Amino acid sequence: DIQMTQSPSSLSASVGDRVTITCRASQSISSYLNWYQQKPGKAPKLLIYAASSLQSGVPSRFSGSGSGTDFTLTISSLQPEDFATYYCQQSYSTPPEITFGQGTRLEIK
Amino acid sequence: QVQLQESGPGLVKPSETLSLTCAVSGYSISSGYYWGWIRQPPGKGLEWIGSIYHSGSTYYNPSLKSRVTISVDTSKNQFSLKLSSVTAADTAVYYCARLDVEMARPFDYWGQGTLVTVSS
């Protein structure tokens, strides 16, 4: 099975900062990589799908890149509402067997 | 607008079977897409449990496969999860979600989640 490793596990940043979160797959997954934001007590929210496509309604300060095994989520200018936990997710195989990264907690500095 | 809503007991005894249902509105399950269950133990990350296609084909997390059954009822526009022989390690918030069939297959719509506690 495919393992997903996110780094860092936690991150402190300030409003206005540029932040990058990394996700690495244990084998190539092409662009079958999605990113989610989760706030306490809420369901995850899809931000980026297929590595770099912005989900409808998601602010353009969020962007994704990468293919193969290495992927990044970038927030260009942190806003107060962006402090949350972020997860990557792969579903490369057919039929789909899905795995999530362990999460990255983004905290206010 | 697609909406999903989980329902089921919030407390299950050890060794018993956990049963949850996800009611879908705003979209007909029989029209397509995969439908899935994901769980999150308190304070921990997300774990995919399994998915079902609208045709009824199922795909399970290998680590849970021996205990999981996911089924679909297109007449009621809902799908269900059964997890047998539960232990305290199965205590979690359980989410249902729609899995887009397009490339990368993201979960694009989620239910609000329901906490299931395994305890005697």
Short mmCIF file of C-alpha atoms in Angstrom, two decimals:
data_model
loop_
_atom_site.label_atom_id
_atom_site.label_comp_id
_atom_site.label_asym_id
_atom_site.label_seq_id
_atom_site.Cartn_x
_atom_site.Cartn_y
_atom_site.Cartn_z
CA ASP A 1 0.00 0.00 0.00
CA ILE A 2 1.03 3.61 -0.59
CA GLN A 3 2.20 5.62 2.41
CA MET A 4 1.89 9.40 2.58
CA THR A 5 4.27 11.45 4.74
CA GLN A 6 3.64 15.10 5.46
CA SER A 7 6.14 17.61 6.76
CA PRO A 8 6.27 19.40 9.02
CA SER A 9 3.83 17.84 11.50
CA SER A 10 3.22 21.27 12.97
CA LEU A 11 4.06 24.79 11.98
CA SER A 12 3.80 28.20 13.62
CA ALA A 13 3.35 31.23 11.38
CA SER A 14 2.02 34.76 11.39
CA VAL A 15 -0.76 36.46 9.44
CA GLY A 16 0.66 37.49 6.08
CA ASP A 17 3.36 34.81 5.99
CA ARG A 18 3.93 32.51 3.02
CA VAL A 19 3.65 28.88 4.13
CA THR A 20 4.55 25.63 2.38
CA ILE A 21 3.53 22.13 3.46
CA THR A 22 5.07 19.05 1.85
CA CYS A 23 3.60 15.63 1.17
CA ARG A 24 5.68 12.69 -0.05
CA ALA A 25 4.33 9.41 -1.41
CA SER A 26 6.11 6.08 -0.94
CA GLN A 27 5.78 5.43 -4.69
CA SER A 28 4.81 7.44 -7.72
CA ILE A 29 1.15 8.51 -7.71
CA SER A 30 1.26 10.73 -10.81
CA SER A 31 -1.02 13.67 -9.93
CA TYR A 32 -3.53 11.67 -7.87
CA LEU A 33 -3.04 13.96 -4.88
CA ASN A 34 -5.59 16.08 -3.03
CA TRP A 35 -5.34 18.56 -0.16
CA TYR A 36 -7.87 19.24 2.61
CA GLN A 37 -8.27 21.80 5.38
CA GLN A 38 -9.87 20.77 8.67
CA LYS A 39 -10.90 23.08 11.49
CA PRO A 40 -11.70 21.78 15.00
CA GLY A 41 -15.03 19.99 15.19
CA LYS A 42 -15.61 20.26 11.45
CA ALA A 43 -15.40 17.92 8.48
CA PRO A 44 -12.42 18.28 6.17
CA LYS A 45 -12.84 20.69 3.25
CA LEU A 46 -11.37 20.00 -0.18
CA LEU A 47 -8.90 22.71 -1.23
CA ILE A 48 -6.84 21.29 -4.09
CA TYR A 49 -7.46 18.25 -6.30
CA ALA A 50 -5.25 16.55 -8.87
CA ALA A 51 -2.19 18.14 -7.24
CA SER A 52 -2.74 21.66 -8.57
CA SER A 53 -6.42 22.34 -9.38
CA LEU A 54 -8.18 24.76 -7.08
CA GLN A 55 -11.56 23.57 -5.85
CA SER A 56 -14.42 25.95 -6.64
CA GLY A 57 -14.85 28.63 -4.00
CA VAL A 58 -11.39 28.22 -2.48
CA PRO A 59 -9.36 31.45 -2.27
CA SER A 60 -6.57 31.85 -4.80
CA ARG A 61 -3.94 32.25 -2.06
CA PHE A 62 -4.00 28.44 -1.87
CA SER A 63 -2.01 26.60 -4.52
CA GLY A 64 -0.65 23.12 -5.05
CA SER A 65 2.17 21.68 -7.10
CA GLY A 66 4.08 18.48 -7.73
CA SER A 67 3.77 15.11 -9.38
CA GLY A 68 5.18 11.65 -8.92
CA THR A 69 6.17 11.40 -5.26
CA ASP A 70 6.67 14.98 -4.06
CA PHE A 71 3.91 17.55 -3.61
CA THR A 72 3.49 20.92 -1.94
CA LEU A 73 0.61 23.04 -0.67
CA THR A 74 1.39 26.75 -0.51
CA ILE A 75 -0.58 29.51 1.18
CA SER A 76 0.73 32.76 -0.27
CA SER A 77 -0.38 35.14 2.48
CA LEU A 78 -1.82 33.59 5.64
CA GLN A 79 -5.17 34.86 6.81
CA PRO A 80 -6.61 34.35 10.33
CA GLU A 81 -9.10 31.79 9.03
CA ASP A 82 -6.31 29.61 7.57
CA PHE A 83 -5.10 28.36 10.94
CA ALA A 84 -6.19 24.73 10.81
CA THR A 85 -4.90 21.23 10.12
CA TYR A 86 -4.07 20.25 6.55
CA TYR A 87 -4.10 16.74 5.09
CA CYS A 88 -2.94 15.30 1.82
CA GLN A 89 -4.68 12.27 0.30
CA GLN A 90 -3.85 9.89 -2.53
CA SER A 91 -6.12 7.57 -4.50
CA TYR A 92 -3.81 6.36 -7.25
CA SER A 93 -4.68 2.70 -7.60
CA THR A 94 -7.65 1.22 -9.44
CA PRO A 95 -9.86 0.30 -7.72
CA PRO A 96 -9.05 3.17 -5.42
CA GLU A 97 -7.29 2.41 -2.16
CA ILE A 98 -7.04 5.69 -0.34
CA THR A 99 -4.52 6.94 2.18
CA PHE A 100 -4.13 10.24 3.98
CA GLY A 101 -1.05 11.95 5.27
CA GLN A 102 -0.77 12.29 9.04
CA GLY A 103 -1.68 15.97 8.93
CA THR A 104 0.08 19.30 9.44
CA ARG A 105 -1.19 21.58 12.19
CA LEU A 106 -0.80 25.23 11.32
CA GLU A 107 -0.79 27.45 14.39
CA ILE A 108 -0.62 31.16 15.03
CA LYS A 109 2.82 32.42 16.07
CA GLN B 1 -26.35 21.28 -3.38
CA VAL B 2 -25.18 17.83 -2.38
CA GLN B 3 -25.62 17.09 1.32
CA LEU B 4 -24.70 14.03 3.37
CA GLN B 5 -25.89 13.18 6.88
CA GLU B 6 -24.62 10.37 9.07
CA SER B 7 -26.88 8.65 11.58
CA GLY B 8 -26.61 5.78 14.02
CA PRO B 9 -25.89 4.91 17.65
CA GLY B 10 -23.32 7.04 19.42
CA LEU B 11 -22.39 4.25 21.83
CA VAL B 12 -21.51 0.66 20.93
CA LYS B 13 -20.38 -2.11 23.28
CA PRO B 14 -17.07 -3.91 22.72
CA SER B 15 -17.34 -6.99 20.44
CA GLU B 16 -20.60 -5.72 18.95
CA THR B 17 -21.23 -4.34 15.46
CA LEU B 18 -21.14 -0.63 14.69
CA SER B 19 -23.82 0.40 12.18
CA LEU B 20 -24.10 3.79 10.52
CA THR B 21 -26.14 5.17 7.64
CA CYS B 22 -25.41 8.11 5.37
CA ALA B 23 -28.42 9.82 3.80
CA VAL B 24 -27.67 11.72 0.62
CA SER B 25 -29.72 14.65 -0.67
CA GLY B 26 -29.29 16.86 -3.71
CA TYR B 27 -27.87 14.04 -5.83
CA SER B 28 -29.05 10.56 -6.79
CA ILE B 29 -26.59 7.85 -5.72
CA SER B 30 -27.64 5.72 -8.67
CA SER B 31 -26.39 8.43 -11.07
CA GLY B 32 -22.74 7.67 -10.34
CA TYR B 33 -19.75 8.45 -8.14
CA TYR B 34 -18.12 6.48 -5.39
CA TRP B 35 -19.37 6.94 -1.82
CA GLY B 36 -17.09 6.43 1.13
CA TRP B 37 -16.55 6.25 4.87
CA ILE B 38 -13.65 7.89 6.67
CA ARG B 39 -12.98 7.95 10.41
CA GLN B 40 -10.92 10.07 12.78
CA PRO B 41 -10.05 8.93 16.32
CA PRO B 42 -10.10 11.75 18.86
CA GLY B 43 -7.06 13.98 18.36
CA LYS B 44 -5.71 11.88 15.48
CA GLY B 45 -5.66 11.87 11.69
CA LEU B 46 -8.01 10.63 8.99
CA GLU B 47 -8.35 6.96 8.05
CA TRP B 48 -10.19 5.74 4.97
CA ILE B 49 -12.48 2.80 5.80
CA GLY B 50 -13.89 1.93 2.40
CA SER B 51 -15.88 3.03 -0.62
CA ILE B 52 -18.78 1.77 -2.68
CA TYR B 53 -19.59 2.49 -6.30
CA HIS B 54 -23.18 3.27 -7.26
CA SER B 55 -23.31 -0.17 -8.90
CA GLY B 56 -22.55 -1.78 -5.53
CA SER B 57 -18.87 -2.65 -6.03
CA THR B 58 -16.97 -2.21 -2.78
CA TYR B 59 -13.35 -1.35 -1.92
CA TYR B 60 -12.03 -1.60 1.63
CA ASN B 61 -9.00 -0.55 3.61
CA PRO B 62 -6.93 -3.76 3.84
CA SER B 63 -6.39 -3.17 7.56
CA LEU B 64 -10.15 -3.24 8.21
CA LYS B 65 -11.37 -5.45 5.39
CA SER B 66 -12.17 -8.49 7.52
CA ARG B 67 -14.57 -6.47 9.70
CA VAL B 68 -16.16 -3.99 7.26
CA THR B 69 -19.25 -4.15 5.09
CA ILE B 70 -20.47 -1.17 3.07
CA SER B 71 -23.77 -1.36 1.22
CA VAL B 72 -25.95 0.96 -0.81
CA ASP B 73 -29.73 1.40 -0.94
CA THR B 74 -30.53 3.40 -4.05
CA SER B 75 -34.27 3.38 -3.29
CA LYS B 76 -33.61 5.37 -0.11
CA ASN B 77 -30.63 7.24 -1.60
CA GLN B 78 -28.37 6.17 1.23
CA PHE B 79 -25.41 3.95 1.97
CA SER B 80 -24.37 2.17 5.13
CA LEU B 81 -21.38 1.00 7.13
CA LYS B 82 -21.11 -2.04 9.37
CA LEU B 83 -17.97 -2.65 11.41
CA SER B 84 -17.95 -5.85 13.41
CA SER B 85 -16.13 -6.92 16.58
CA VAL B 86 -15.43 -3.37 17.66
CA THR B 87 -12.94 -2.41 20.36
CA ALA B 88 -12.04 0.87 22.05
CA ALA B 89 -9.64 1.50 19.14
CA ASP B 90 -12.69 1.96 16.89
CA THR B 91 -13.84 5.00 18.88
CA ALA B 92 -13.82 7.84 16.38
CA VAL B 93 -15.76 10.45 14.48
CA TYR B 94 -17.12 8.69 11.41
CA TYR B 95 -17.63 10.71 8.23
CA CYS B 96 -19.39 9.78 5.03
CA ALA B 97 -18.33 11.51 1.83
CA ARG B 98 -18.70 11.52 -1.95
CA LEU B 99 -15.66 10.48 -3.95
CA ASP B 100 -15.39 12.23 -7.29
CA VAL B 101 -14.71 9.76 -10.08
CA GLU B 102 -12.52 12.21 -11.97
CA MET B 103 -8.73 12.03 -11.88
CA ALA B 104 -7.27 12.14 -8.37
CA ARG B 105 -10.64 11.08 -6.96
CA PRO B 106 -11.04 13.65 -4.18
CA PHE B 107 -13.72 13.57 -1.51
CA ASP B 108 -15.65 16.63 -2.62
CA TYR B 109 -18.69 16.54 -0.30
CA TRP B 110 -18.64 15.43 3.35
CA GLY B 111 -21.16 14.82 6.09
CA GLN B 112 -20.72 16.64 9.38
CA GLY B 113 -19.48 13.49 11.12
CA THR B 114 -20.82 11.44 14.00
CA LEU B 115 -18.92 10.40 17.10
CA VAL B 116 -19.11 6.72 17.92
CA THR B 117 -17.75 5.62 21.29
CA VAL B 118 -16.99 1.97 21.99
CA SER B 119 -17.46 1.30 25.67
CA SER B 120 -19.28 -1.08 27.98
#
